[in-house]
mmCIF file of C-alpha atoms in Angstrom:
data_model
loop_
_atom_site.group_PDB
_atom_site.id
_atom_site.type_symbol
_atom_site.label_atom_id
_atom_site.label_comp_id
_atom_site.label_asym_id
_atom_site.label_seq_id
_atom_site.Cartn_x
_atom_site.Cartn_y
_atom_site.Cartn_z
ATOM 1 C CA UNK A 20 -9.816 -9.825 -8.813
ATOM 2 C CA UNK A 21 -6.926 -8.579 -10.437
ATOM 3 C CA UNK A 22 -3.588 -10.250 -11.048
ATOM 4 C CA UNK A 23 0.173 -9.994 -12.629
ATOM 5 C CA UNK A 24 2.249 -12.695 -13.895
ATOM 6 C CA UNK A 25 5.881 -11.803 -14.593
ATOM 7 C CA UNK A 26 7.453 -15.125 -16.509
ATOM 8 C CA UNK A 27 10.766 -14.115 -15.656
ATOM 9 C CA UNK A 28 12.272 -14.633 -11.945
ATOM 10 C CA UNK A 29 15.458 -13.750 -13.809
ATOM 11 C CA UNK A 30 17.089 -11.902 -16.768
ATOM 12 C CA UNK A 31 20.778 -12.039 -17.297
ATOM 13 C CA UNK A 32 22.331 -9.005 -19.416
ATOM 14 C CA UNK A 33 25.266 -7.484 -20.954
ATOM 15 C CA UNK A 34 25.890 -3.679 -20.206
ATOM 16 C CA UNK A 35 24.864 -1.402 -23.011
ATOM 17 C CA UNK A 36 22.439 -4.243 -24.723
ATOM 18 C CA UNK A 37 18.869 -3.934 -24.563
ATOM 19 C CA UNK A 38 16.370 -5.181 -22.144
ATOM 20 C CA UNK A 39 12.643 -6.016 -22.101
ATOM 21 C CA UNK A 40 11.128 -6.797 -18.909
ATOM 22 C CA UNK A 41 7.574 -8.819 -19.363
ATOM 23 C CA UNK A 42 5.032 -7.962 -17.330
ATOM 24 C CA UNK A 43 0.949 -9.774 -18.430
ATOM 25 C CA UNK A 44 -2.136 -8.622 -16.241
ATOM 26 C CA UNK A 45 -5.538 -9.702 -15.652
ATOM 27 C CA UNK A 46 -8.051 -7.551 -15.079
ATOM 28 C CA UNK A 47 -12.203 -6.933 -16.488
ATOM 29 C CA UNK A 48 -11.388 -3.454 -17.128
ATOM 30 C CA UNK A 49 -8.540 -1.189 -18.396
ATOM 31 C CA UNK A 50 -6.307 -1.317 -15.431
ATOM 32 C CA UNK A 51 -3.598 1.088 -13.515
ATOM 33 C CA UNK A 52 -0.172 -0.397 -14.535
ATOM 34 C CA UNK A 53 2.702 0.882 -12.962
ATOM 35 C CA UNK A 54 6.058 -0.339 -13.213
ATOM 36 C CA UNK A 55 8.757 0.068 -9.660
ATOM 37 C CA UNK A 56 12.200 -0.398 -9.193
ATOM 38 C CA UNK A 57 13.806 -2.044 -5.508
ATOM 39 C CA UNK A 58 17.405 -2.251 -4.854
ATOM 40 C CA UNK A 59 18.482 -4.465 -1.562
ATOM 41 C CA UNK A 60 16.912 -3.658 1.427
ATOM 42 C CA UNK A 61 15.038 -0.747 -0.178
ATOM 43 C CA UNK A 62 11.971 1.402 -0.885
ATOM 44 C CA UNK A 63 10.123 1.075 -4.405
ATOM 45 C CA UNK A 64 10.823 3.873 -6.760
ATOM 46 C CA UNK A 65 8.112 4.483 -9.759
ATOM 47 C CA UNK A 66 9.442 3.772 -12.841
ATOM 48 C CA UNK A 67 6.526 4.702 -15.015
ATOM 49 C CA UNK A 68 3.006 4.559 -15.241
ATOM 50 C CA UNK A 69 -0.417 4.147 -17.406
ATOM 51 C CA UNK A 70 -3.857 5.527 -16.968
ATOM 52 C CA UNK A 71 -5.010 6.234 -20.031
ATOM 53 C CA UNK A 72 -4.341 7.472 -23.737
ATOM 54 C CA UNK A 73 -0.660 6.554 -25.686
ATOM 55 C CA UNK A 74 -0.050 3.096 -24.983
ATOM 56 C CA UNK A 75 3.691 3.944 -24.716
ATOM 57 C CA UNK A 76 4.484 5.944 -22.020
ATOM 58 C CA UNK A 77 8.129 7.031 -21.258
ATOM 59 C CA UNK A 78 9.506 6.655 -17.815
ATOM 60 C CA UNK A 79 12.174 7.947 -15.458
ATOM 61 C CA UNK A 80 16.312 6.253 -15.785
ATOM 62 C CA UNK A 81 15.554 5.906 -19.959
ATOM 63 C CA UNK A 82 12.709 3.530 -19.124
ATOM 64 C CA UNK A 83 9.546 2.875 -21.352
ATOM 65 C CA UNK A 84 6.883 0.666 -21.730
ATOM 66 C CA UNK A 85 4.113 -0.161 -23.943
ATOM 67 C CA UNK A 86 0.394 -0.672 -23.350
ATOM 68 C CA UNK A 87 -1.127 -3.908 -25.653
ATOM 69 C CA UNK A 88 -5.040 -4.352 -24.465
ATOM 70 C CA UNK A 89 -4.884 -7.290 -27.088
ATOM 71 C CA UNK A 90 -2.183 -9.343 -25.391
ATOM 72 C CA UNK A 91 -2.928 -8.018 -21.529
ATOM 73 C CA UNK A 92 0.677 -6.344 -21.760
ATOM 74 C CA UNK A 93 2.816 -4.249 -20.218
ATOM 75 C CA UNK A 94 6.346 -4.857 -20.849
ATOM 76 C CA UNK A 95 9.185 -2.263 -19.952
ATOM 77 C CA UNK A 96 12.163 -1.931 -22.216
ATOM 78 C CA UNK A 97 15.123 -0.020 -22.108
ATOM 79 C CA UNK A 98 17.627 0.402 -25.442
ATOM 80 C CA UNK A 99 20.820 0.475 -23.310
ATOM 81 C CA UNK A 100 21.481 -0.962 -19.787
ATOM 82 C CA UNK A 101 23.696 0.485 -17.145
ATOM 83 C CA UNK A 102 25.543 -1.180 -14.273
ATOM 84 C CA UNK A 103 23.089 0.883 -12.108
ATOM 85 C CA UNK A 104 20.044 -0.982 -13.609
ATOM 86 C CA UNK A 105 21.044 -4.259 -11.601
ATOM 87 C CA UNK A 106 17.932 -4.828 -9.471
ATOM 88 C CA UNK A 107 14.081 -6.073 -8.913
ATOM 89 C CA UNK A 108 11.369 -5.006 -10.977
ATOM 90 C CA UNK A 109 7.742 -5.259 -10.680
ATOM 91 C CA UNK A 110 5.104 -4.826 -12.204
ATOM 92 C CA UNK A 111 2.276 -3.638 -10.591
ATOM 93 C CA UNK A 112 -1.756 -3.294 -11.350
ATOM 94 C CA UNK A 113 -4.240 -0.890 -9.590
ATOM 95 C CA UNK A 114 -7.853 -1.228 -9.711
ATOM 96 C CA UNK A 115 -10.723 1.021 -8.763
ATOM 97 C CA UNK A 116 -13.177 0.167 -6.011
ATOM 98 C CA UNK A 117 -14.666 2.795 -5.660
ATOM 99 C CA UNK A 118 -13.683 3.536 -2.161
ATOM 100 C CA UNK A 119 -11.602 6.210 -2.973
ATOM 101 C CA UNK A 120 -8.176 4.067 -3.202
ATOM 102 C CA UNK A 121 -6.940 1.399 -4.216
ATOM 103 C CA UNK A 122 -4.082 -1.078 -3.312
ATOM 104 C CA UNK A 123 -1.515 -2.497 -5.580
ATOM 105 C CA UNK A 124 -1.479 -6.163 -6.501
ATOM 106 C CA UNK A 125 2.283 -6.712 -7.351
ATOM 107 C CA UNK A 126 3.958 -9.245 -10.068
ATOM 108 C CA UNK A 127 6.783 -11.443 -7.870
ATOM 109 C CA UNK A 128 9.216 -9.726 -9.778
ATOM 110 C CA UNK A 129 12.047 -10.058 -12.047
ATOM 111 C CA UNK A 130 15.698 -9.758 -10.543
ATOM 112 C CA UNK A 131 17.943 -8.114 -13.229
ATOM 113 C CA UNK A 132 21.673 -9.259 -13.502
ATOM 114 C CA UNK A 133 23.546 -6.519 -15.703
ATOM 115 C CA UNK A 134 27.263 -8.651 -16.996
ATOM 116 C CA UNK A 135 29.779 -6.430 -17.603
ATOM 117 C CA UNK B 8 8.896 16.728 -3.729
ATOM 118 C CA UNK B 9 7.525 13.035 -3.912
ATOM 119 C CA UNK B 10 9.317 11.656 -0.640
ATOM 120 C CA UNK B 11 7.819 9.351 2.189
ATOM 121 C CA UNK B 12 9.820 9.226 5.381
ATOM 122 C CA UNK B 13 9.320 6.474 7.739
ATOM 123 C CA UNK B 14 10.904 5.627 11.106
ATOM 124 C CA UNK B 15 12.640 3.413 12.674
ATOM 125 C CA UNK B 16 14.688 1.937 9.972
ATOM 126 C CA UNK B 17 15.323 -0.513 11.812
ATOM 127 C CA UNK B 18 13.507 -2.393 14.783
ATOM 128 C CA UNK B 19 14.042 -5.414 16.276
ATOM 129 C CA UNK B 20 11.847 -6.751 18.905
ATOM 130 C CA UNK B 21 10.438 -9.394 21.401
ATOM 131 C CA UNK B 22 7.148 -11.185 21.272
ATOM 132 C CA UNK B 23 5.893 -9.836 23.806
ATOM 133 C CA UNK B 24 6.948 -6.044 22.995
ATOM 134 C CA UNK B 25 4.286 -3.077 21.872
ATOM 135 C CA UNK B 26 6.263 -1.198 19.226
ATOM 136 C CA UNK B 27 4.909 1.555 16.578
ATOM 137 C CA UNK B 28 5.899 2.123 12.786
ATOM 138 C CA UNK B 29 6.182 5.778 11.939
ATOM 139 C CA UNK B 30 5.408 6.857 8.323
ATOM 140 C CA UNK B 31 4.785 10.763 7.342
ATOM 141 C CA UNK B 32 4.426 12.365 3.439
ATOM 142 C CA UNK B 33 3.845 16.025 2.590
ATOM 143 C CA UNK B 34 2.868 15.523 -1.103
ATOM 144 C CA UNK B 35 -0.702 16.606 0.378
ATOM 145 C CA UNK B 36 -1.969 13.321 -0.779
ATOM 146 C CA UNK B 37 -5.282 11.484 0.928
ATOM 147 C CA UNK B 38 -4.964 7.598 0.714
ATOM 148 C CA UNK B 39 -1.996 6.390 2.193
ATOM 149 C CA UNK B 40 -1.195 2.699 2.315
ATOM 150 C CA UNK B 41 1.187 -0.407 4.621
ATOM 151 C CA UNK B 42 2.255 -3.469 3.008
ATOM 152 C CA UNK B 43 4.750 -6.132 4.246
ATOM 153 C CA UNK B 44 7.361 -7.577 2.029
ATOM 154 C CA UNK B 45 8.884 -11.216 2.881
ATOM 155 C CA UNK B 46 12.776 -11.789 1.329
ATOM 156 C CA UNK B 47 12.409 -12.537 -2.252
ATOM 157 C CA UNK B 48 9.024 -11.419 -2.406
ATOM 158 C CA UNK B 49 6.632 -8.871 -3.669
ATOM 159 C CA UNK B 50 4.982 -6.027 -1.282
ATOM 160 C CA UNK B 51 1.509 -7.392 0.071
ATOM 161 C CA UNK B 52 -1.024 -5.161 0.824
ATOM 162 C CA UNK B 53 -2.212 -4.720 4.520
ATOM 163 C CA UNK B 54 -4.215 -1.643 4.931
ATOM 164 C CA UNK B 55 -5.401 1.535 3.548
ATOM 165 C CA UNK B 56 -6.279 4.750 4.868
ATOM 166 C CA UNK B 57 -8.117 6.979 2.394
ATOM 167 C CA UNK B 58 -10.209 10.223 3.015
ATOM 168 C CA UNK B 59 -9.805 8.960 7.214
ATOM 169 C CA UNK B 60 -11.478 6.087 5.863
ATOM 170 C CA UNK B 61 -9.589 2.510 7.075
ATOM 171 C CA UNK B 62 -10.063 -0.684 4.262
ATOM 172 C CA UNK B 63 -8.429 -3.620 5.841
ATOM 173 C CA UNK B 64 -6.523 -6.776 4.392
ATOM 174 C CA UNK B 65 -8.625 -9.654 6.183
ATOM 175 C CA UNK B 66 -5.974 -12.013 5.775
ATOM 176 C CA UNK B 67 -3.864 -9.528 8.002
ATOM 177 C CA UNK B 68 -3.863 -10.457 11.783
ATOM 178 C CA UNK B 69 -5.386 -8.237 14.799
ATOM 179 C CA UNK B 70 -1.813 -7.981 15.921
ATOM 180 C CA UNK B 71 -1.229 -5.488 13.485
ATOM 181 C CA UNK B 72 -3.312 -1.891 14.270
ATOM 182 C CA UNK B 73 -2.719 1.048 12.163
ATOM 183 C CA UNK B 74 -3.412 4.413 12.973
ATOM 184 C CA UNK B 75 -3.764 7.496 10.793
ATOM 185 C CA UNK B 76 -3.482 10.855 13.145
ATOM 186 C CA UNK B 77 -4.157 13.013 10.421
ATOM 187 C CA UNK B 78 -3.709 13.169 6.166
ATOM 188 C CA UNK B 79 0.231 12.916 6.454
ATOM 189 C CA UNK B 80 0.863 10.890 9.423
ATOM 190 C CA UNK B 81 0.095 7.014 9.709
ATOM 191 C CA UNK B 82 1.015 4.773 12.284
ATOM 192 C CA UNK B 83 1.166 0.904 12.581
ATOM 193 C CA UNK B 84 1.103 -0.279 16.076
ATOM 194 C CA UNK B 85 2.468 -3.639 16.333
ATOM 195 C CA UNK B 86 1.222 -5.816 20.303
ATOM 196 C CA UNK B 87 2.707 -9.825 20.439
ATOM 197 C CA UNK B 88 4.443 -10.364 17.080
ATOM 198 C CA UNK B 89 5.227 -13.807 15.645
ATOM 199 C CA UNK B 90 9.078 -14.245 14.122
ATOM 200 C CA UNK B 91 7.325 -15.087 10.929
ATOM 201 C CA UNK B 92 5.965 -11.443 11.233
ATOM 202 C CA UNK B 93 9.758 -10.429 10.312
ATOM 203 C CA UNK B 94 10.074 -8.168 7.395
ATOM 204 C CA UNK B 95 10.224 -5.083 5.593
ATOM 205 C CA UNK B 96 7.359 -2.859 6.519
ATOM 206 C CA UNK B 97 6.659 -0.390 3.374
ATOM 207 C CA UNK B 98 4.397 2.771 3.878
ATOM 208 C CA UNK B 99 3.106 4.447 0.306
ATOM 209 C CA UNK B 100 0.900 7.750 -0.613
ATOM 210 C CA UNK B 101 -1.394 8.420 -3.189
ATOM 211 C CA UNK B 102 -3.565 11.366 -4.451
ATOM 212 C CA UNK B 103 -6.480 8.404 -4.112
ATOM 213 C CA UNK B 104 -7.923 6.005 -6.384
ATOM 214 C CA UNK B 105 -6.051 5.038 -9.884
ATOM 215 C CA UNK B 106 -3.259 7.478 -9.085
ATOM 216 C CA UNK B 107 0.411 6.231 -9.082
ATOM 217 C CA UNK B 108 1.400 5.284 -5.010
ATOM 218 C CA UNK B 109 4.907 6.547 -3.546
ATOM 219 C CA UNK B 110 7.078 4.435 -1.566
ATOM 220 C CA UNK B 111 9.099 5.288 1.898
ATOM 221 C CA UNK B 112 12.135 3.709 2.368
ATOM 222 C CA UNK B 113 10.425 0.426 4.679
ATOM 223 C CA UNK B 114 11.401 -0.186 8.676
ATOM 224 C CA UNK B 115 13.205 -3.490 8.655
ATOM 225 C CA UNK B 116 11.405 -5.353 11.275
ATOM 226 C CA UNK B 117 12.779 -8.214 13.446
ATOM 227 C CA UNK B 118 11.126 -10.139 15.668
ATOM 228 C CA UNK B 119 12.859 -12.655 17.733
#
């Protein structure tokens, strides 16, 4: 079965530094990663995503993230934060089963502080 | 247009209430997915409903029934909740298998 470990429950940072969000998955083959966004009380909104192909893939809001097979990682960055960016993150993983679809298995997340 | 709609937004009800979930997506996708989300905690998968096929959570109780009328409605009929069933009830869609899954805005459920 396939799992997500996000290390950090929470990040504290200054508005217009840089963030990196780390996301590690387990998995036998090469996964579905997906990064969402949740604000309070919300709906998850796809950041980005990776199937296949360039390990860095380039997201919605100035997100990317980066694709390392070697380390089983998936960590999101972003050069500059915004006030706006204060909220959860996971990371998610998506395997085949076959079946036609697949359910998420979700990292517990990492709540984002931005300071002004 | 990648939007999921789901109704009520908000539903609060009795133990011994019967009460339905509405969630409804015109992206034209075929799997479409309900997972509950504690406070504090990541969404859980429940069920799935992909080419009218159901895959079921085991770990989810019979309490919980979904429904899928056709490819862009699904339903999740709720009969003699527990308060610890309280939550946010997310509804997603998909193309299918290995594709990236959209998000409705969640029905806040209380049960008291």
């Amino acid at each position: 079965a396939q799992s997500v470990t996000q290390p950090d429950i929470h990040i504290t940072v200054s508005e217009g530094a840089s963030l990196e969000l780390r996301c590690n998955y387990s998995y036998g083959a090469t996964p579905y990663l997906f990064w969402y966004v949740q604000s309070p009380g919300q709906g998850l909104q796809l950041l980005l995503k990776y199937f296949s192909g360039d390990t860095l893939v380039q997201g919605i809001k100035g997100f990317e993230a980066e694709f390392k097979r070697s380390q089983s990682s998936f960590n999101l960055r972003k050069p500059s934060v915004h006030w706006s960016d204060a909220a959860e993150y996971f990371c998610a993983v998506g395997a085949g089963s076959g079946g036609g679809a697949d359910g998420l298995t979700f990292g517990k997340g990492t709540h984002l502080i931005i300071q002004p | 247009d990648t939007e999921v709609t789901q109704t009520p937004k908000h539903l609060v009800m009795g133990m011994t209430n019967k009460k339905s979930l509405k969630c409804e997506q015109h992206m034209g996708h075929r799997a479409m997915y309900w997972y509950k989300q504690k406070a504090k905690k990541p969404p859980e998968l429940m069920f799935v409903y992909s080419y009218e096929k159901l895959s079921i959570n085991e770990s989810v109780p019979s309490r919980f029934s979904p429904e899928c009328p056709n490819s862009s409605l699904l339903n999740l009929h709720l009969h003699a909740l527990q308060p610890e069933d309280s939550a946010l009830y997310l509804c997603a869609s998909s193309q299918g298998e290995g594709t990236a899954q959209y998000f409705g805005p969640g029905t806040r459920l209380t049960v008291l």
